[in-house]
JSON list of C-alpha atoms and ligand atoms in Angstrom, two decimals:
[
{"chain": "D", "resi": 1056, "resn": "MET", "atom": "CA", "xyz": [53.00, 94.40, 66.34]},
{"chain": "D", "resi": 1057, "resn": "ALA", "atom": "CA", "xyz": [53.58, 98.19, 66.55]},
{"chain": "D", "resi": 1058, "resn": "GLN", "atom": "CA", "xyz": [53.79, 97.72, 70.36]},
{"chain": "D", "resi": 1059, "resn": "ASN", "atom": "CA", "xyz": [56.38, 94.89, 69.88]},
{"chain": "D", "resi": 1060, "resn": "VAL", "atom": "CA", "xyz": [58.47, 97.29, 67.68]},
{"chain": "D", "resi": 1061, "resn": "MET", "atom": "CA", "xyz": [58.30, 99.95, 70.36]},
{"chain": "D", "resi": 1062, "resn": "GLY", "atom": "CA", "xyz": [59.21, 97.39, 73.00]},
{"chain": "D", "resi": 1063, "resn": "ASN", "atom": "CA", "xyz": [62.22, 96.48, 70.94]},
{"chain": "D", "resi": 1064, "resn": "SER", "atom": "CA", "xyz": [63.51, 100.01, 70.55]},
{"chain": "D", "resi": 1065, "resn": "GLN", "atom": "CA", "xyz": [62.99, 100.67, 74.12]},
{"chain": "D", "resi": 1066, "resn": "LEU", "atom": "CA", "xyz": [64.98, 97.66, 74.81]},
{"chain": "D", "resi": 1067, "resn": "LEU", "atom": "CA", "xyz": [67.68, 98.93, 72.43]},
{"chain": "D", "resi": 1068, "resn": "LEU", "atom": "CA", "xyz": [67.64, 102.24, 74.19]},
{"chain": "D", "resi": 1069, "resn": "LEU", "atom": "CA", "xyz": [68.11, 100.68, 77.59]},
{"chain": "D", "resi": 1070, "resn": "GLY", "atom": "CA", "xyz": [70.93, 98.44, 76.14]},
{"chain": "D", "resi": 1071, "resn": "LEU", "atom": "CA", "xyz": [72.66, 101.54, 74.84]},
{"chain": "D", "resi": 1072, "resn": "SER", "atom": "CA", "xyz": [72.28, 103.36, 78.22]},
{"chain": "D", "resi": 1073, "resn": "LEU", "atom": "CA", "xyz": [73.77, 100.45, 79.95]},
{"chain": "D", "resi": 1074, "resn": "LEU", "atom": "CA", "xyz": [76.65, 100.49, 77.48]},
{"chain": "D", "resi": 1075, "resn": "VAL", "atom": "CA", "xyz": [77.16, 104.21, 77.96]},
{"chain": "D", "resi": 1076, "resn": "LEU", "atom": "CA", "xyz": [77.04, 103.83, 81.72]},
{"chain": "D", "resi": 1077, "resn": "LEU", "atom": "CA", "xyz": [79.47, 100.76, 81.43]},
{"chain": "D", "resi": 1078, "resn": "VAL", "atom": "CA", "xyz": [81.97, 102.94, 79.35]},
{"chain": "D", "resi": 1079, "resn": "TYR", "atom": "CA", "xyz": [81.44, 105.66, 81.87]},
{"chain": "D", "resi": 1080, "resn": "SER", "atom": "CA", "xyz": [82.22, 103.59, 84.88]},
{"chain": "D", "resi": 1081, "resn": "GLN", "atom": "CA", "xyz": [85.23, 102.26, 83.14]},
{"chain": "D", "resi": 1082, "resn": "THR", "atom": "CA", "xyz": [86.58, 105.73, 82.72]},
{"chain": "D", "resi": 1083, "resn": "ARG", "atom": "CA", "xyz": [86.17, 106.57, 86.36]},
{"chain": "D", "resi": 1084, "resn": "PRO", "atom": "CA", "xyz": [89.34, 104.95, 87.45]},
{"chain": "D", "resi": 1085, "resn": "GLY", "atom": "CA", "xyz": [91.31, 107.76, 85.83]},
{"chain": "D", "resi": 1086, "resn": "TRP", "atom": "CA", "xyz": [89.15, 110.25, 87.66]},
{"chain": "D", "resi": 1087, "resn": "GLU", "atom": "CA", "xyz": [89.66, 108.35, 90.92]},
{"chain": "D", "resi": 1088, "resn": "ARG", "atom": "CA", "xyz": [93.42, 108.38, 90.39]},
{"chain": "D", "resi": 1089, "resn": "PHE", "atom": "CA", "xyz": [93.29, 112.15, 90.03]},
{"chain": "D", "resi": 1090, "resn": "GLN", "atom": "CA", "xyz": [91.07, 112.44, 93.29]},
{"chain": "D", "resi": 1091, "resn": "ARG", "atom": "CA", "xyz": [93.53, 110.24, 95.04]},
{"chain": "D", "resi": 1092, "resn": "PHE", "atom": "CA", "xyz": [96.48, 112.27, 93.83]},
{"chain": "D", "resi": 1093, "resn": "LYS", "atom": "CA", "xyz": [94.79, 115.47, 95.21]},
{"chain": "D", "resi": 1094, "resn": "ASN", "atom": "CA", "xyz": [94.12, 113.74, 98.54]},
{"chain": "D", "resi": 1095, "resn": "GLN", "atom": "CA", "xyz": [97.68, 112.71, 98.83]},
{"chain": "D", "resi": 1096, "resn": "HIS", "atom": "CA", "xyz": [99.60, 115.67, 97.50]},
{"chain": "D", "resi": 1097, "resn": "VAL", "atom": "CA", "xyz": [97.52, 118.96, 97.23]},
{"chain": "D", "resi": 1098, "resn": "ARG", "atom": "CA", "xyz": [96.81, 121.12, 100.19]},
{"chain": "D", "resi": 1099, "resn": "TYR", "atom": "CA", "xyz": [95.88, 124.61, 99.65]},
{"chain": "D", "resi": 1100, "resn": "PRO", "atom": "CA", "xyz": [95.86, 126.77, 101.65]},
{"chain": "D", "resi": 1101, "resn": "LYS", "atom": "CA", "xyz": [98.15, 125.07, 104.09]},
{"chain": "D", "resi": 1102, "resn": "HIS", "atom": "CA", "xyz": [96.12, 124.65, 107.23]},
{"chain": "D", "resi": 1103, "resn": "LEU", "atom": "CA", "xyz": [97.55, 126.13, 110.52]},
{"chain": "D", "resi": 1104, "resn": "ALA", "atom": "CA", "xyz": [99.40, 123.79, 112.76]},
{"chain": "D", "resi": 1105, "resn": "SER", "atom": "CA", "xyz": [101.68, 124.57, 115.73]},
{"chain": "D", "resi": 1106, "resn": "ASN", "atom": "CA", "xyz": [104.62, 123.22, 113.70]},
{"chain": "D", "resi": 1107, "resn": "ASN", "atom": "CA", "xyz": [105.28, 121.10, 110.65]},
{"chain": "D", "resi": 1108, "resn": "ASP", "atom": "CA", "xyz": [105.61, 117.88, 112.56]},
{"chain": "D", "resi": 1109, "resn": "GLN", "atom": "CA", "xyz": [102.02, 118.56, 113.87]},
{"chain": "D", "resi": 1110, "resn": "TYR", "atom": "CA", "xyz": [101.05, 119.58, 110.28]},
{"chain": "D", "resi": 1111, "resn": "CYS", "atom": "CA", "xyz": [102.25, 116.22, 109.00]},
{"chain": "D", "resi": 1112, "resn": "MET", "atom": "CA", "xyz": [100.73, 114.25, 111.74]},
{"chain": "D", "resi": 1113, "resn": "MET", "atom": "CA", "xyz": [97.37, 115.85, 110.97]},
{"chain": "D", "resi": 1114, "resn": "GLU", "atom": "CA", "xyz": [97.42, 115.61, 107.18]},
{"chain": "D", "resi": 1115, "resn": "MET", "atom": "CA", "xyz": [99.04, 112.26, 106.82]},
{"chain": "D", "resi": 1116, "resn": "LYS", "atom": "CA", "xyz": [95.95, 110.79, 108.41]},
{"chain": "D", "resi": 1117, "resn": "TRP", "atom": "CA", "xyz": [93.99, 111.09, 105.14]},
{"chain": "D", "resi": 1118, "resn": "VAL", "atom": "CA", "xyz": [96.96, 109.56, 103.15]},
{"chain": "D", "resi": 1119, "resn": "ASN", "atom": "CA", "xyz": [97.54, 106.65, 105.59]},
{"chain": "D", "resi": 1120, "resn": "ASP", "atom": "CA", "xyz": [93.91, 105.68, 105.50]},
{"chain": "D", "resi": 1121, "resn": "TYR", "atom": "CA", "xyz": [94.41, 104.54, 101.80]},
{"chain": "D", "resi": 1122, "resn": "ASN", "atom": "CA", "xyz": [96.83, 101.81, 102.84]},
{"chain": "D", "resi": 1123, "resn": "ASN", "atom": "CA", "xyz": [96.03, 101.36, 106.57]},
{"chain": "D", "resi": 1124, "resn": "ALA", "atom": "CA", "xyz": [99.80, 101.83, 107.16]},
{"chain": "D", "resi": 1125, "resn": "CYS", "atom": "CA", "xyz": [102.17, 104.60, 108.05]},
{"chain": "D", "resi": 1126, "resn": "LYS", "atom": "CA", "xyz": [103.49, 105.92, 104.69]},
{"chain": "D", "resi": 1127, "resn": "GLY", "atom": "CA", "xyz": [107.21, 106.43, 104.90]},
{"chain": "D", "resi": 1128, "resn": "PHE", "atom": "CA", "xyz": [107.40, 109.75, 102.98]},
{"chain": "D", "resi": 1129, "resn": "ASN", "atom": "CA", "xyz": [105.00, 112.02, 101.36]},
{"chain": "D", "resi": 1130, "resn": "SER", "atom": "CA", "xyz": [104.99, 115.62, 99.94]},
{"chain": "D", "resi": 1131, "resn": "PHE", "atom": "CA", "xyz": [102.18, 118.10, 100.11]},
{"chain": "D", "resi": 1132, "resn": "LEU", "atom": "CA", "xyz": [102.15, 120.80, 97.42]},
{"chain": "D", "resi": 1133, "resn": "HIS", "atom": "CA", "xyz": [100.56, 124.01, 98.58]},
{"chain": "D", "resi": 1134, "resn": "ASN", "atom": "CA", "xyz": [99.08, 125.60, 95.57]},
{"chain": "D", "resi": 1135, "resn": "GLN", "atom": "CA", "xyz": [95.73, 125.82, 93.74]},
{"chain": "D", "resi": 1136, "resn": "THR", "atom": "CA", "xyz": [94.85, 122.63, 92.08]},
{"chain": "D", "resi": 1137, "resn": "GLN", "atom": "CA", "xyz": [94.44, 124.45, 88.80]},
{"chain": "D", "resi": 1138, "resn": "ASN", "atom": "CA", "xyz": [98.11, 125.63, 89.12]},
{"chain": "D", "resi": 1139, "resn": "ILE", "atom": "CA", "xyz": [99.25, 122.04, 89.46]},
{"chain": "D", "resi": 1140, "resn": "ILE", "atom": "CA", "xyz": [96.98, 120.82, 86.68]},
{"chain": "D", "resi": 1141, "resn": "ASN", "atom": "CA", "xyz": [98.56, 123.38, 84.44]},
{"chain": "D", "resi": 1142, "resn": "VAL", "atom": "CA", "xyz": [101.97, 121.69, 84.85]},
{"chain": "D", "resi": 1143, "resn": "CYS", "atom": "CA", "xyz": [100.62, 118.75, 82.80]},
{"chain": "D", "resi": 1144, "resn": "PHE", "atom": "CA", "xyz": [100.71, 121.10, 79.78]},
{"chain": "D", "resi": 1145, "resn": "HIS", "atom": "CA", "xyz": [104.50, 121.67, 80.04]},
{"chain": "D", "resi": 1146, "resn": "PRO", "atom": "CA", "xyz": [106.66, 119.53, 77.62]},
{"chain": "D", "resi": 1147, "resn": "ASN", "atom": "CA", "xyz": [106.90, 115.77, 78.34]},
{"chain": "D", "resi": 1148, "resn": "ILE", "atom": "CA", "xyz": [109.94, 114.48, 80.32]},
{"chain": "D", "resi": 1149, "resn": "PHE", "atom": "CA", "xyz": [110.86, 110.96, 81.47]},
{"chain": "D", "resi": 1150, "resn": "CYS", "atom": "CA", "xyz": [109.33, 109.71, 84.68]},
{"chain": "D", "resi": 1151, "resn": "ARG", "atom": "CA", "xyz": [111.59, 107.81, 87.10]},
{"chain": "D", "resi": 1152, "resn": "ASN", "atom": "CA", "xyz": [110.11, 104.54, 85.63]},
{"chain": "D", "resi": 1153, "resn": "ASN", "atom": "CA", "xyz": [111.20, 105.67, 82.18]},
{"chain": "D", "resi": 1154, "resn": "GLU", "atom": "CA", "xyz": [107.59, 106.35, 81.08]},
{"chain": "D", "resi": 1155, "resn": "THR", "atom": "CA", "xyz": [107.34, 109.66, 79.15]},
{"chain": "D", "resi": 1156, "resn": "ASN", "atom": "CA", "xyz": [104.15, 111.25, 80.45]},
{"chain": "D", "resi": 1157, "resn": "CYS", "atom": "CA", "xyz": [105.91, 113.29, 83.15]},
{"chain": "D", "resi": 1158, "resn": "HIS", "atom": "CA", "xyz": [106.00, 117.07, 83.31]},
{"chain": "D", "resi": 1159, "resn": "ARG", "atom": "CA", "xyz": [107.92, 119.49, 85.54]},
{"chain": "D", "resi": 1160, "resn": "SER", "atom": "CA", "xyz": [106.95, 122.76, 87.09]},
{"chain": "D", "resi": 1161, "resn": "ILE", "atom": "CA", "xyz": [109.00, 125.81, 85.87]},
{"chain": "D", "resi": 1162, "resn": "PHE", "atom": "CA", "xyz": [108.57, 127.43, 89.34]},
{"chain": "D", "resi": 1163, "resn": "ARG", "atom": "CA", "xyz": [109.57, 126.39, 92.76]},
{"chain": "D", "resi": 1164, "resn": "ASN", "atom": "CA", "xyz": [106.47, 125.55, 94.85]},
{"chain": "D", "resi": 1165, "resn": "SER", "atom": "CA", "xyz": [105.76, 125.64, 98.59]},
{"chain": "D", "resi": 1166, "resn": "ILE", "atom": "CA", "xyz": [105.96, 122.03, 99.66]},
{"chain": "D", "resi": 1167, "resn": "THR", "atom": "CA", "xyz": [105.76, 120.27, 103.02]},
{"chain": "D", "resi": 1168, "resn": "GLU", "atom": "CA", "xyz": [107.77, 117.00, 103.19]},
{"chain": "D", "resi": 1169, "resn": "CYS", "atom": "CA", "xyz": [106.63, 114.43, 105.72]},
{"chain": "D", "resi": 1170, "resn": "ARG", "atom": "CA", "xyz": [109.03, 111.70, 106.87]},
{"chain": "D", "resi": 1171, "resn": "SER", "atom": "CA", "xyz": [107.88, 108.91, 109.15]},
{"chain": "D", "resi": 1172, "resn": "ALA", "atom": "CA", "xyz": [109.15, 109.03, 112.68]},
{"chain": "D", "resi": 1173, "resn": "GLY", "atom": "CA", "xyz": [107.73, 105.82, 113.69]},
{"chain": "D", "resi": 1174, "resn": "GLY", "atom": "CA", "xyz": [104.40, 104.76, 115.34]},
{"chain": "D", "resi": 1175, "resn": "GLN", "atom": "CA", "xyz": [101.85, 102.18, 114.26]},
{"chain": "D", "resi": 1176, "resn": "TYR", "atom": "CA", "xyz": [98.90, 102.86, 112.13]},
{"chain": "D", "resi": 1177, "resn": "PRO", "atom": "CA", "xyz": [96.61, 104.76, 112.86]},
{"chain": "D", "resi": 1178, "resn": "ASP", "atom": "CA", "xyz": [98.98, 106.54, 115.36]},
{"chain": "D", "resi": 1179, "resn": "CYS", "atom": "CA", "xyz": [101.72, 107.62, 112.94]},
{"chain": "D", "resi": 1180, "resn": "TYR", "atom": "CA", "xyz": [104.40, 110.07, 113.83]},
{"chain": "D", "resi": 1181, "resn": "TYR", "atom": "CA", "xyz": [105.94, 112.37, 111.40]},
{"chain": "D", "resi": 1182, "resn": "ASN", "atom": "CA", "xyz": [108.83, 115.04, 111.03]},
{"chain": "D", "resi": 1183, "resn": "GLY", "atom": "CA", "xyz": [107.70, 117.78, 108.70]},
{"chain": "D", "resi": 1184, "resn": "THR", "atom": "CA", "xyz": [109.85, 120.15, 106.58]},
{"chain": "D", "resi": 1185, "resn": "ALA", "atom": "CA", "xyz": [108.73, 123.16, 104.62]},
{"chain": "D", "resi": 1186, "resn": "VAL", "atom": "CA", "xyz": [110.63, 123.62, 101.38]},
{"chain": "D", "resi": 1187, "resn": "ARG", "atom": "CA", "xyz": [110.34, 125.37, 98.09]},
{"chain": "D", "resi": 1188, "resn": "LYS", "atom": "CA", "xyz": [111.29, 123.04, 95.21]},
{"chain": "D", "resi": 1189, "resn": "TYR", "atom": "CA", "xyz": [110.42, 122.13, 91.68]},
{"chain": "D", "resi": 1190, "resn": "PHE", "atom": "CA", "xyz": [108.08, 119.06, 91.26]},
{"chain": "D", "resi": 1191, "resn": "VAL", "atom": "CA", "xyz": [107.45, 116.48, 88.50]},
{"chain": "D", "resi": 1192, "resn": "VAL", "atom": "CA", "xyz": [103.98, 115.03, 88.03]},
{"chain": "D", "resi": 1193, "resn": "ALA", "atom": "CA", "xyz": [102.72, 112.25, 85.66]},
{"chain": "D", "resi": 1194, "resn": "CYS", "atom": "CA", "xyz": [99.53, 113.14, 83.97]},
{"chain": "D", "resi": 1195, "resn": "ILE", "atom": "CA", "xyz": [96.93, 110.88, 81.88]},
{"chain": "D", "resi": 1196, "resn": "PRO", "atom": "CA", "xyz": [94.20, 112.07, 79.72]},
{"chain": "D", "resi": 1197, "resn": "ILE", "atom": "CA", "xyz": [90.83, 111.60, 81.51]},
{"chain": "D", "resi": 1198, "resn": "SER", "atom": "CA", "xyz": [87.72, 110.73, 79.66]},
{"chain": "D", "resi": 1199, "resn": "PRO", "atom": "CA", "xyz": [85.34, 111.77, 78.45]},
{"chain": "D", "resi": 1200, "resn": "SER", "atom": "CA", "xyz": [86.98, 115.21, 77.66]},
{"chain": "D", "resi": 1201, "resn": "GLY", "atom": "CA", "xyz": [90.51, 113.76, 77.32]},
{"chain": "D", "resi": 1202, "resn": "ARG", "atom": "CA", "xyz": [91.85, 116.52, 79.54]},
{"chain": "D", "resi": 1203, "resn": "LEU", "atom": "CA", "xyz": [95.29, 115.84, 81.08]},
{"chain": "D", "resi": 1204, "resn": "LEU", "atom": "CA", "xyz": [95.19, 115.56, 84.72]},
{"chain": "D", "resi": 1205, "resn": "PRO", "atom": "CA", "xyz": [97.93, 114.74, 87.22]},
{"chain": "D", "resi": 1206, "resn": "VAL", "atom": "CA", "xyz": [97.70, 111.27, 88.84]},
{"chain": "D", "resi": 1207, "resn": "HIS", "atom": "CA", "xyz": [101.18, 110.85, 90.43]},
{"chain": "D", "resi": 1208, "resn": "LEU", "atom": "CA", "xyz": [103.86, 112.92, 92.02]},
{"chain": "D", "resi": 1209, "resn": "ASP", "atom": "CA", "xyz": [107.02, 111.53, 90.49]},
{"chain": "D", "resi": 1210, "resn": "SER", "atom": "CA", "xyz": [109.72, 113.64, 92.25]},
{"chain": "D", "resi": 1211, "resn": "THR", "atom": "CA", "xyz": [110.64, 117.04, 93.75]},
{"chain": "D", "resi": 1212, "resn": "PHE", "atom": "CA", "xyz": [113.99, 118.69, 93.34]},
{"chain": "D", "resi": 1213, "resn": "TRP", "atom": "CA", "xyz": [116.05, 121.75, 94.02]},
{"chain": "D", "resi": 1214, "resn": "ASN", "atom": "CA", "xyz": [117.88, 122.26, 90.86]},
{"chain": "D", "resi": 1215, "resn": "PRO", "atom": "CA", "xyz": [116.09, 122.88, 87.47]},
{"chain": "D", "resi": 1216, "resn": "GLY", "atom": "CA", "xyz": [118.73, 120.76, 85.73]},
{"chain": "D", "resi": 1217, "resn": "GLN", "atom": "CA", "xyz": [118.05, 117.61, 87.75]},
{"chain": "D", "resi": 1218, "resn": "VAL", "atom": "CA", "xyz": [115.37, 115.96, 85.42]},
{"chain": "D", "resi": 1219, "resn": "PHE", "atom": "CA", "xyz": [115.82, 114.05, 82.22]},
{"chain": "D", "resi": 1220, "resn": "LEU", "atom": "CA", "xyz": [114.49, 115.85, 79.20]},
{"chain": "D", "resi": 1221, "resn": "LEU", "atom": "CA", "xyz": [113.27, 113.74, 76.35]},
{"chain": "D", "resi": 1222, "resn": "PRO", "atom": "CA", "xyz": [115.42, 113.88, 73.29]},
{"chain": "D", "resi": 1223, "resn": "PRO", "atom": "CA", "xyz": [113.95, 116.06, 70.43]},
{"chain": "D", "resi": 1224, "resn": "PRO", "atom": "CA", "xyz": [111.61, 114.00, 68.09]},
{"chain": "I", "resi": 2061, "resn": "NAG", "atom": "C1", "xyz": [115.42, 103.56, 82.40]},
{"chain": "I", "resi": 2061, "resn": "NAG", "atom": "O1", "xyz": [116.27, 103.55, 81.36]},
{"chain": "I", "resi": 2061, "resn": "NAG", "atom": "C2", "xyz": [117.61, 103.65, 81.68]},
{"chain": "I", "resi": 2061, "resn": "NAG", "atom": "C3", "xyz": [118.50, 103.73, 80.33]},
{"chain": "I", "resi": 2061, "resn": "NAG", "atom": "O2", "xyz": [117.94, 103.08, 79.22]},
{"chain": "I", "resi": 2061, "resn": "NAG", "atom": "C4", "xyz": [117.99, 102.22, 82.28]},
{"chain": "I", "resi": 2061, "resn": "NAG", "atom": "O3", "xyz": [119.41, 102.31, 82.68]},
{"chain": "I", "resi": 2061, "resn": "NAG", "atom": "C5", "xyz": [117.18, 102.16, 83.49]},
{"chain": "I", "resi": 2061, "resn": "NAG", "atom": "O4", "xyz": [117.46, 100.90, 84.17]},
{"chain": "I", "resi": 2061, "resn": "NAG", "atom": "C6", "xyz": [115.72, 102.16, 83.32]},
{"chain": "I", "resi": 2061, "resn": "NAG", "atom": "N1", "xyz": [114.93, 102.28, 84.51]},
{"chain": "I", "resi": 2061, "resn": "NAG", "atom": "C7", "xyz": [113.71, 101.69, 84.75]},
{"chain": "I", "resi": 2061, "resn": "NAG", "atom": "C8", "xyz": [113.10, 101.91, 86.01]},
{"chain": "I", "resi": 2061, "resn": "NAG", "atom": "O5", "xyz": [113.27, 101.03, 83.77]},
{"chain": "I", "resi": 2062, "resn": "NAG", "atom": "C1", "xyz": [101.76, 128.51, 92.71]},
{"chain": "I", "resi": 2062, "resn": "NAG", "atom": "O1", "xyz": [101.95, 128.37, 91.32]},
{"chain": "I", "resi": 2062, "resn": "NAG", "atom": "C2", "xyz": [102.25, 129.60, 90.63]},
{"chain": "I", "resi": 2062, "resn": "NAG", "atom": "C3", "xyz": [102.33, 129.26, 89.19]},
{"chain": "I", "resi": 2062, "resn": "NAG", "atom": "O2", "xyz": [101.28, 128.73, 88.63]},
{"chain": "I", "resi": 2062, "resn": "NAG", "atom": "C4", "xyz": [103.62, 130.10, 91.12]},
{"chain": "I", "resi": 2062, "resn": "NAG", "atom": "O3", "xyz": [103.99, 131.24, 90.58]},
{"chain": "I", "resi": 2062, "resn": "NAG", "atom": "C5", "xyz": [103.43, 130.34, 92.72]},
{"chain": "I", "resi": 2062, "resn": "NAG", "atom": "O4", "xyz": [104.68, 130.63, 93.23]},
{"chain": "I", "resi": 2062, "resn": "NAG", "atom": "C6", "xyz": [103.06, 129.04, 93.34]},
{"chain": "I", "resi": 2062, "resn": "NAG", "atom": "N1", "xyz": [102.70, 129.34, 94.71]},
{"chain": "I", "resi": 2062, "resn": "NAG", "atom": "C7", "xyz": [103.27, 128.62, 95.73]},
{"chain": "I", "resi": 2062, "resn": "NAG", "atom": "C8", "xyz": [102.86, 129.10, 97.16]},
{"chain": "I", "resi": 2062, "resn": "NAG", "atom": "O5", "xyz": [104.14, 127.87, 95.58]},
{"chain": "I", "resi": 2063, "resn": "NAG", "atom": "C1", "xyz": [110.32, 114.20, 114.77]},
{"chain": "I", "resi": 2063, "resn": "NAG", "atom": "O1", "xyz": [108.98, 113.95, 115.24]},
{"chain": "I", "resi": 2063, "resn": "NAG", "atom": "C2", "xyz": [108.94, 113.41, 116.51]},
{"chain": "I", "resi": 2063, "resn": "NAG", "atom": "C3", "xyz": [107.56, 112.91, 116.73]},
{"chain": "I", "resi": 2063, "resn": "NAG", "atom": "O2", "xyz": [106.53, 113.93, 116.36]},
{"chain": "I", "resi": 2063, "resn": "NAG", "atom": "C4", "xyz": [109.41, 114.37, 117.52]},
{"chain": "I", "resi": 2063, "resn": "NAG", "atom": "O3", "xyz": [109.32, 113.89, 118.82]},
{"chain": "I", "resi": 2063, "resn": "NAG", "atom": "C5", "xyz": [110.89, 114.76, 117.20]},
{"chain": "I", "resi": 2063, "resn": "NAG", "atom": "O4", "xyz": [111.39, 115.79, 117.99]},
{"chain": "I", "resi": 2063, "resn": "NAG", "atom": "C6", "xyz": [111.01, 115.16, 115.76]},
{"chain": "I", "resi": 2063, "resn": "NAG", "atom": "N1", "xyz": [112.41, 115.29, 115.36]},
{"chain": "I", "resi": 2063, "resn": "NAG", "atom": "C7", "xyz": [112.86, 116.24, 114.77]},
{"chain": "I", "resi": 2063, "resn": "NAG", "atom": "C8", "xyz": [114.32, 116.31, 114.42]},
{"chain": "I", "resi": 2063, "resn": "NAG", "atom": "O5", "xyz": [112.33, 117.28, 114.42]}
]
């Protein structure tokens, strides 16, 4: 009888572990979106290349492998990941899709913009331009800590007045 009780509590423990695992695996998508954001938009330091076209050709490979297609336009932010994460703690502003979980940098960041110049996946050609612009990221709280992390680069802009601030509450 005692063994039976033991067996039941072990079963309960197993059940609880599975539940924790299930909850954990369901929180992974947020973490994966952050990883994907980094792979698509964060490069620090900027690797050497003979010019920005070559740079884009090299770095867009990792971006294009997500969709097996030549992405038309992509920006790489050259800064430490932590400095980009910190932008999530700036006040909320509207995103281009009218959601309100966007945040803008208060500094101009070194960015390489890559624009498609044709080709067929996996041989994609690009024109690259180095700029210093402000940027806007969308952030979501990632479980289990609930820490805000960037998951989407919403826009980049030259003029600090170009974004839509939220009306005061
Ligand atoms: C965002 O809101 C503005 C003003 O309410 C509206 O004109 C615009 O169509 C909306 N954009 C999207 C993508 O929903
Ligand atoms: C990186 O971010 C910091 C702010 O966190 C900013 O002052 C600095 O200019 C940025 N560096 C580059 C290379 O954009
Ligand atoms: C754009 O990239 C293509 C392919 O790398 C290159 O041949 C062309 O010279 C570039 N054009 C400009 C304007 O830089």
